[in-house]
Coordinates of C-alpha atoms in Angstrom, one line a residue:
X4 CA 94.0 95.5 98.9
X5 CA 90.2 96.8 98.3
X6 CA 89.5 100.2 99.7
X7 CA 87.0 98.2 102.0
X8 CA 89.0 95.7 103.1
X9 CA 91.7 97.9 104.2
X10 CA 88.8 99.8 106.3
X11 CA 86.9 96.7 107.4
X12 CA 90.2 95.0 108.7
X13 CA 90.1 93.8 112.5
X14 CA 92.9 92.1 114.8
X15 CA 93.5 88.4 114.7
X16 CA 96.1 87.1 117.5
X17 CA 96.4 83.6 117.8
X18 CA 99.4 82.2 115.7
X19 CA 98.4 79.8 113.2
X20 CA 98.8 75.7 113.8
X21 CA 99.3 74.4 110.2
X22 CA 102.1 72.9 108.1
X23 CA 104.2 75.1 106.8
X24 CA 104.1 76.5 102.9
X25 CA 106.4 79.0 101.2
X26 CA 105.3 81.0 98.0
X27 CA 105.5 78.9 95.5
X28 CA 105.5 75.3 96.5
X29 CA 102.6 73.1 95.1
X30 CA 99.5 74.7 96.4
X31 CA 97.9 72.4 99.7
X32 CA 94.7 71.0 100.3
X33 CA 93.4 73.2 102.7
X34 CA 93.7 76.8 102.9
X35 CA 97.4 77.2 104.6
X36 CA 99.5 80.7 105.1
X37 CA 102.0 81.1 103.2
X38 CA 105.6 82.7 104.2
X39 CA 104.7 82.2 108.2
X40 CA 107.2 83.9 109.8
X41 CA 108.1 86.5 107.2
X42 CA 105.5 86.9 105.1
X43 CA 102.3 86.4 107.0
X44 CA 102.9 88.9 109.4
X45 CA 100.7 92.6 110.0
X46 CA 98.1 92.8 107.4
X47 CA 99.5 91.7 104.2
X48 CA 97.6 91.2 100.7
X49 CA 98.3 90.6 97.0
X50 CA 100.2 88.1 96.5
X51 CA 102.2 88.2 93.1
X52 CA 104.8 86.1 92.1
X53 CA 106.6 85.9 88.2
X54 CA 106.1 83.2 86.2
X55 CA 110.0 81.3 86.9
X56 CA 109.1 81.5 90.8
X57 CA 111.9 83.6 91.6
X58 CA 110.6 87.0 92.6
X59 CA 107.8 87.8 94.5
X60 CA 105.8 91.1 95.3
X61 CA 103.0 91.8 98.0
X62 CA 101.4 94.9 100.2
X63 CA 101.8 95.2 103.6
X64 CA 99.8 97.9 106.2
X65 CA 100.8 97.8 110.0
X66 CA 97.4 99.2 110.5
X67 CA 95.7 97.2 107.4
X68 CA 93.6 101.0 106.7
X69 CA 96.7 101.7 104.0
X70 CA 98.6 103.7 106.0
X71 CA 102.2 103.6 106.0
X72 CA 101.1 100.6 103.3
X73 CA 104.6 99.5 101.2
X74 CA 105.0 97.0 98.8
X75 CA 107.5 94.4 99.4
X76 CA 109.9 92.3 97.7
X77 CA 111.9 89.2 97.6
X78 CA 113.7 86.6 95.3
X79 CA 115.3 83.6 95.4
X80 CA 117.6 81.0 93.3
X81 CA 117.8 77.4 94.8
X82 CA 117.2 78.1 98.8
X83 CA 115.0 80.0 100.5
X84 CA 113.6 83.5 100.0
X85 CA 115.3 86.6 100.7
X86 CA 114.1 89.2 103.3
X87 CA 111.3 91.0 102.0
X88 CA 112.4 94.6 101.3
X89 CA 110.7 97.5 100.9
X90 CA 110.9 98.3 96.6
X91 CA 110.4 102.1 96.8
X92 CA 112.2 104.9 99.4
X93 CA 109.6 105.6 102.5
X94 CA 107.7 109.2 101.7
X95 CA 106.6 110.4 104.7
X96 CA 103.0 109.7 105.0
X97 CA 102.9 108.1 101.8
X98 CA 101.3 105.0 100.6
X99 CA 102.0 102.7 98.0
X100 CA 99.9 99.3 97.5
X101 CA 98.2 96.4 95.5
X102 CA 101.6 95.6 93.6
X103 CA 101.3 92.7 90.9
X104 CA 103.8 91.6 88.8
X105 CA 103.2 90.5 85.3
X106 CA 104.0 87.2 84.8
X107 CA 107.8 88.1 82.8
X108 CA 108.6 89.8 85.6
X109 CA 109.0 92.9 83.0
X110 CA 106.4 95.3 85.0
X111 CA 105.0 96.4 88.6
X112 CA 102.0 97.4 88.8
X113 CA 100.7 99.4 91.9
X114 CA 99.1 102.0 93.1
X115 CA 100.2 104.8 95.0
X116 CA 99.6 108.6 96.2
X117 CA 102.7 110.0 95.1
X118 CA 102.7 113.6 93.2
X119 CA 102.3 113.6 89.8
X120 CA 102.4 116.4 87.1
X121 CA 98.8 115.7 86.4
X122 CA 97.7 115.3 90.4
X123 CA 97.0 119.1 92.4
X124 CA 99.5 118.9 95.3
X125 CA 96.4 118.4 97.9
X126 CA 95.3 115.0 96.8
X127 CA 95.6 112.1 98.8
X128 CA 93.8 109.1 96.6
X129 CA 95.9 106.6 95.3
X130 CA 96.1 106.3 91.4
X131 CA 97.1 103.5 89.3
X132 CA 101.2 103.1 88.8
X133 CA 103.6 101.0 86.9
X134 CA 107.0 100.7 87.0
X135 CA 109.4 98.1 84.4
X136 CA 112.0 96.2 85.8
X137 CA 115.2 95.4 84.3
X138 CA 117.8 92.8 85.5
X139 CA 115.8 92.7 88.3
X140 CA 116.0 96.6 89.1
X141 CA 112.7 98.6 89.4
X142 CA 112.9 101.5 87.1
X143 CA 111.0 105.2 87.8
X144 CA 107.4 105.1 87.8
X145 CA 105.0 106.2 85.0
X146 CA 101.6 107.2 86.2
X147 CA 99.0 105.9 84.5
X148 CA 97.0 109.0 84.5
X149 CA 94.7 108.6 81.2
X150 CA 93.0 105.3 83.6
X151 CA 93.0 106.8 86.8
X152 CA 90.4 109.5 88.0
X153 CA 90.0 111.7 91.3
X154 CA 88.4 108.9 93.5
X155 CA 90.8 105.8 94.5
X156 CA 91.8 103.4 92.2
X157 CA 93.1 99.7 93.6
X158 CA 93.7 96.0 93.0
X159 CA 95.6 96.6 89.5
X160 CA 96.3 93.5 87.1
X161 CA 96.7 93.2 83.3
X162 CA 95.2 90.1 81.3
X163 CA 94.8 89.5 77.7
X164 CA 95.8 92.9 76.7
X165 CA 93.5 95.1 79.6
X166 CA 94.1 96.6 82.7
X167 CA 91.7 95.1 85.0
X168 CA 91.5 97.4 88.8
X169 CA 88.2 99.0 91.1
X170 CA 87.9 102.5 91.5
X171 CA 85.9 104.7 93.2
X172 CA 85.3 107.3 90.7
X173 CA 82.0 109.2 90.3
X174 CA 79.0 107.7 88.1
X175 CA 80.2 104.4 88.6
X176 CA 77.5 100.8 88.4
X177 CA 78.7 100.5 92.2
X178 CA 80.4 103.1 94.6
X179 CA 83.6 100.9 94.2
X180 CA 83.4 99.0 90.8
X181 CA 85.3 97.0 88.5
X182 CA 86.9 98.7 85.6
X183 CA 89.0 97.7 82.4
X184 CA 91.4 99.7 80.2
X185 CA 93.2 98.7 76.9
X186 CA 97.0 98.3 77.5
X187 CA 98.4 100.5 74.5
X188 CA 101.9 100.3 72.8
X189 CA 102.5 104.1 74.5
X190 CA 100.8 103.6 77.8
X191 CA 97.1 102.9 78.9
X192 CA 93.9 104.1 77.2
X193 CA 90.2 105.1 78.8
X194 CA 88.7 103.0 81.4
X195 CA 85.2 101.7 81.3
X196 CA 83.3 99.5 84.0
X197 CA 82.9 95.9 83.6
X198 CA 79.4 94.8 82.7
X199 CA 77.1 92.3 84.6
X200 CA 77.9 90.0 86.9
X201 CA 81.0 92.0 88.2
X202 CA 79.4 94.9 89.7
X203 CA 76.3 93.2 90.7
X204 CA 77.4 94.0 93.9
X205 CA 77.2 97.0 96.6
X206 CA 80.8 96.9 96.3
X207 CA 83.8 94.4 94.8
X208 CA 86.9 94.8 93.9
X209 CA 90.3 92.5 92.9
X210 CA 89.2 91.1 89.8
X211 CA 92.0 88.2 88.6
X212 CA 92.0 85.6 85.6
X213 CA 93.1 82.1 85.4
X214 CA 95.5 81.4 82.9
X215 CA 93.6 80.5 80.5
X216 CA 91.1 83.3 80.7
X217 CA 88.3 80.3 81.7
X218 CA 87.5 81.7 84.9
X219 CA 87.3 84.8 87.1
X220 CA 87.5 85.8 90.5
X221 CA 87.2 88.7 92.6
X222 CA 85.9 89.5 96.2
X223 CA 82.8 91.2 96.8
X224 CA 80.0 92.2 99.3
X225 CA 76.2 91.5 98.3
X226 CA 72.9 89.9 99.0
X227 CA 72.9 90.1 102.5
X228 CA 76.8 89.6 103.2
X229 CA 78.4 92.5 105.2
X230 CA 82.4 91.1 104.5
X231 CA 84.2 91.0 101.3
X232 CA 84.0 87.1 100.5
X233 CA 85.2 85.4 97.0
X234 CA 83.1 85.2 94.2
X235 CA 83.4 83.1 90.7
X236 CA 82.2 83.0 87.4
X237 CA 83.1 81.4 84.7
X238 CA 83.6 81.8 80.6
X239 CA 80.4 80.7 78.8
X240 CA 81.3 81.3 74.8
X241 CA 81.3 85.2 75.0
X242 CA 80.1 85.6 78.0
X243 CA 80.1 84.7 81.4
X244 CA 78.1 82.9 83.9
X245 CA 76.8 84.4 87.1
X246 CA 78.6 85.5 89.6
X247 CA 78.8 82.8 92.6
X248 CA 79.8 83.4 96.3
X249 CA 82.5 80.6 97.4
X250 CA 81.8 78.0 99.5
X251 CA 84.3 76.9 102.2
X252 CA 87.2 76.6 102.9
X253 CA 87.5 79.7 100.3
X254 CA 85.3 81.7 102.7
X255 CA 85.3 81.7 106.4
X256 CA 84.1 84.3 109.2
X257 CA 86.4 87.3 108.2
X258 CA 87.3 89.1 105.0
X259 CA 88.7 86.9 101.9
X260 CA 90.3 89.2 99.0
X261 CA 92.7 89.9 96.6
X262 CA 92.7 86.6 94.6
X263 CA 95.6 85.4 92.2
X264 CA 96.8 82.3 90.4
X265 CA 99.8 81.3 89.8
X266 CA 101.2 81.6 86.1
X267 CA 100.7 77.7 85.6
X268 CA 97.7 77.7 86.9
X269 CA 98.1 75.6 90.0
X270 CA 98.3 77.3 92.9
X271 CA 95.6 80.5 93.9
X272 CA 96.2 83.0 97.0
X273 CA 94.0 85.4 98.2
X274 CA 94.4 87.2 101.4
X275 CA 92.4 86.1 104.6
X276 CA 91.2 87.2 108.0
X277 CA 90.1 83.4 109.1
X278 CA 90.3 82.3 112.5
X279 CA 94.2 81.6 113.5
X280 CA 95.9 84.4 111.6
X281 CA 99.5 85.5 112.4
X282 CA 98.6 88.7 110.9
X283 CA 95.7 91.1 110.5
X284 CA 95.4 89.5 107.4
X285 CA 97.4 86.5 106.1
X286 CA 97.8 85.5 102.2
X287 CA 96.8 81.5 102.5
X288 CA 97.2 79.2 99.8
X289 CA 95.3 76.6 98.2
X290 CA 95.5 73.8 95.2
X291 CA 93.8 75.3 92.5
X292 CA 92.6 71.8 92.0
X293 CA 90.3 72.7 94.8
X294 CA 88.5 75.4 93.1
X295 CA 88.1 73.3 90.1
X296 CA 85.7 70.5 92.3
X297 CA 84.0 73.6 93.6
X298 CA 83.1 75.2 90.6
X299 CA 81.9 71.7 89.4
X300 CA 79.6 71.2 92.2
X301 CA 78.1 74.7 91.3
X302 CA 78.1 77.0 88.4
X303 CA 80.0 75.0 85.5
X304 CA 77.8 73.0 83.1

C-alpha cells in the first residue's frame, strides 16, 4: 500500500458480477478479483504469493488510511486456501503493511511501526521489516534500520540482489520517491533514489519487476492525473524506456497500485478501486499476456 493510496482511498459498495478466480489460477482476460469472498474484502493490497503457489501474503486496512492495517496469510496443498490469518500478534494501535514474500518463501518483507532499538519511542512512521520463515513459521523480525529513515517507508520488494520500496524521507527527487538498497550477506546497505523515469512523478510508489527483469511497473500520479494509476517501462540495454501510463482495462476511474507478477511470469495483480468492488480496494487479476499486447502497441520497439 502507497502512503497515498491508503489516504486517497474512498468506499466502493456494489459486489462485484464476474467469474470467479482464486490466487493463483491462470491469470484471466479481463481484470477479475481475486479471493472474492475472503480475500477481496475491506481495502486489501499487495498481493504476494511464493513461487510453488502454496502460501500467500497480502495487507488489509478496515479503513484503507493504514490503520489497524495487518498483514495476512494463508496456504494451501491440493484444495482450497485456508482462512487468511493474521501473521503477527495485534499491538494496540499498531500497524503492519505492504508484506511480500520472496519467491522461496524464505523471507517477509513488510513494513511496520513497531519499536525498535534504533526508533525514539514517539515515532509513529512505518520502517522497512523482514522476517525469515522456516517450515512455514515466521521467525522474529529484524529491522532494517541502515535503509529506513524518519519519514515512511512502504511498498518493499527485493529483485536481482536490491531492495526496491518509496519513502518519504527528506531531500528526496519526489516527496514520496522510489528508492533501492543492496541486499548484503549481513543485512541491507544505504538507500539511494531511483533515477529517471521512476520519479518523474509528483509522487509514485510500488515499484515491481517481471521475472526476467525486462520490464517494470509501479503506480504513480503525474501530468495532469490526480489518482495513482499504473505506469510501465521497459529494459532498453542499460537503460530503460520512458515511463508510460497504462491504458485500460489496467486503469479505470479509481486508484490502481501495488503491482506484482507471479514468479513464472504469467499472472500480474495489482490492487484496484474500479467500479464493482467488494472492497474499498480489491487485488484483481489479469493474464500477463495482456500486458505484453499493451506494451506492444506502445513503448516496446
Amino acid at each position: 500500500m502507497s502512503l497515498t493510496a491508503g489516504l486517497l482511498l474512498t468506499l466502493s459498495v456494489a459486489a462485484a458480477e464476474v467469474a470467479p478466480h482464486q490466487p493463483g489460477d491462470p491469470g484471466p482476460a479481463t481484470p477479475t478479483p481475486t479471493g472474492a469472498g475472503w480475500l477481496s474484502t475491506e481495502a486489501n493490497d499487495n498481493l504476494s504469493l511464493t513461487a510453488d503457489g502454496r502460501r500467500l501474503v497480502f495487507g488489509r486496512s478496515p479503513t484503507g488510511d493504514f490503520e489497524n492495517a495487518q498483514v495476512l496469510m494463508a496456504t494451501r496443498e491440493e484444495g482450497p486456501w485456508s482462512a487468511p490469518e493474521p501473521v503477527f500478534s495485534p499491538r494496540p494501535g499498531g500497524r503492519d503493511s505492504d508484506p511480500w514474500l520472496t519467491p522461496d518463501g524464505a523471507w517477509l518483507y513488510f513494513v511496520s511501526d513497531r519499536p525498535a532499538p534504533s526508533r525514539a519511542d514517539d515515532r509513529k512512521d512505518m520502517d522497512l521489516w523482514r522476517a525469515p520463515l522456516v517450515d512455514g513459521r515466521v521467525g522474529e523480525p529484524e529491522h532494517l534500520a541502515a535503509a529506513s529513515s524518519p519519514g515512511e517507508e512502504l511498498g518493499p520488494e527485493v529483485h536481482d540482489g536490491a531492495l526496491y520500496f518509496n519513502s518519504t524521507r527528506p531531500g528526496g527527487p519526489a516527496p514520496l520517491a522510489i528508492y533501492r538498497a543492496p541486499v548484503l550477506a549481513d543485512g541491507i546497505g544505504p538507500a539511494e533514489a531511483m533515477p529517471a523515469p521512476f520519479n518523474e512523478g509528483q509522487v509514485q510508489g510500488d515499484l515491481t519487476f517481471s521475472p526476467d527483469g525486462s520490464t517494470a511497473l509501479f503506480w504513480s500520479v503525474r501530468g495532469d492525473l490526480r489518482e495513482p494509476d499504473l505506469f510501465a517501462v521497459v529494459r532498453r540495454g542499460d537503460s530503460w524506456s520512458e515511463a508510460i501510463r497504462l491504458p485500460a482495462p489496467f486503469n479505470a476511474p479509481g486508484m490502481d497500485f501495488t503491482p506484482a507478477f507471479t514468479a513464472d511470469g504469467r499472472t500480474l495483480y495489482w490492487a484496484s478501486q474500479r467500479e464493482n468492488a467488494e472492497g474499498r480496494a480489491d487485488v484483481v487479476a489479469l493474464s500477463a499476456d495482456e500486458l505484453t499486447k499493451a506494451l506492444e502497441a506502445t513503448i516496446r520497439p
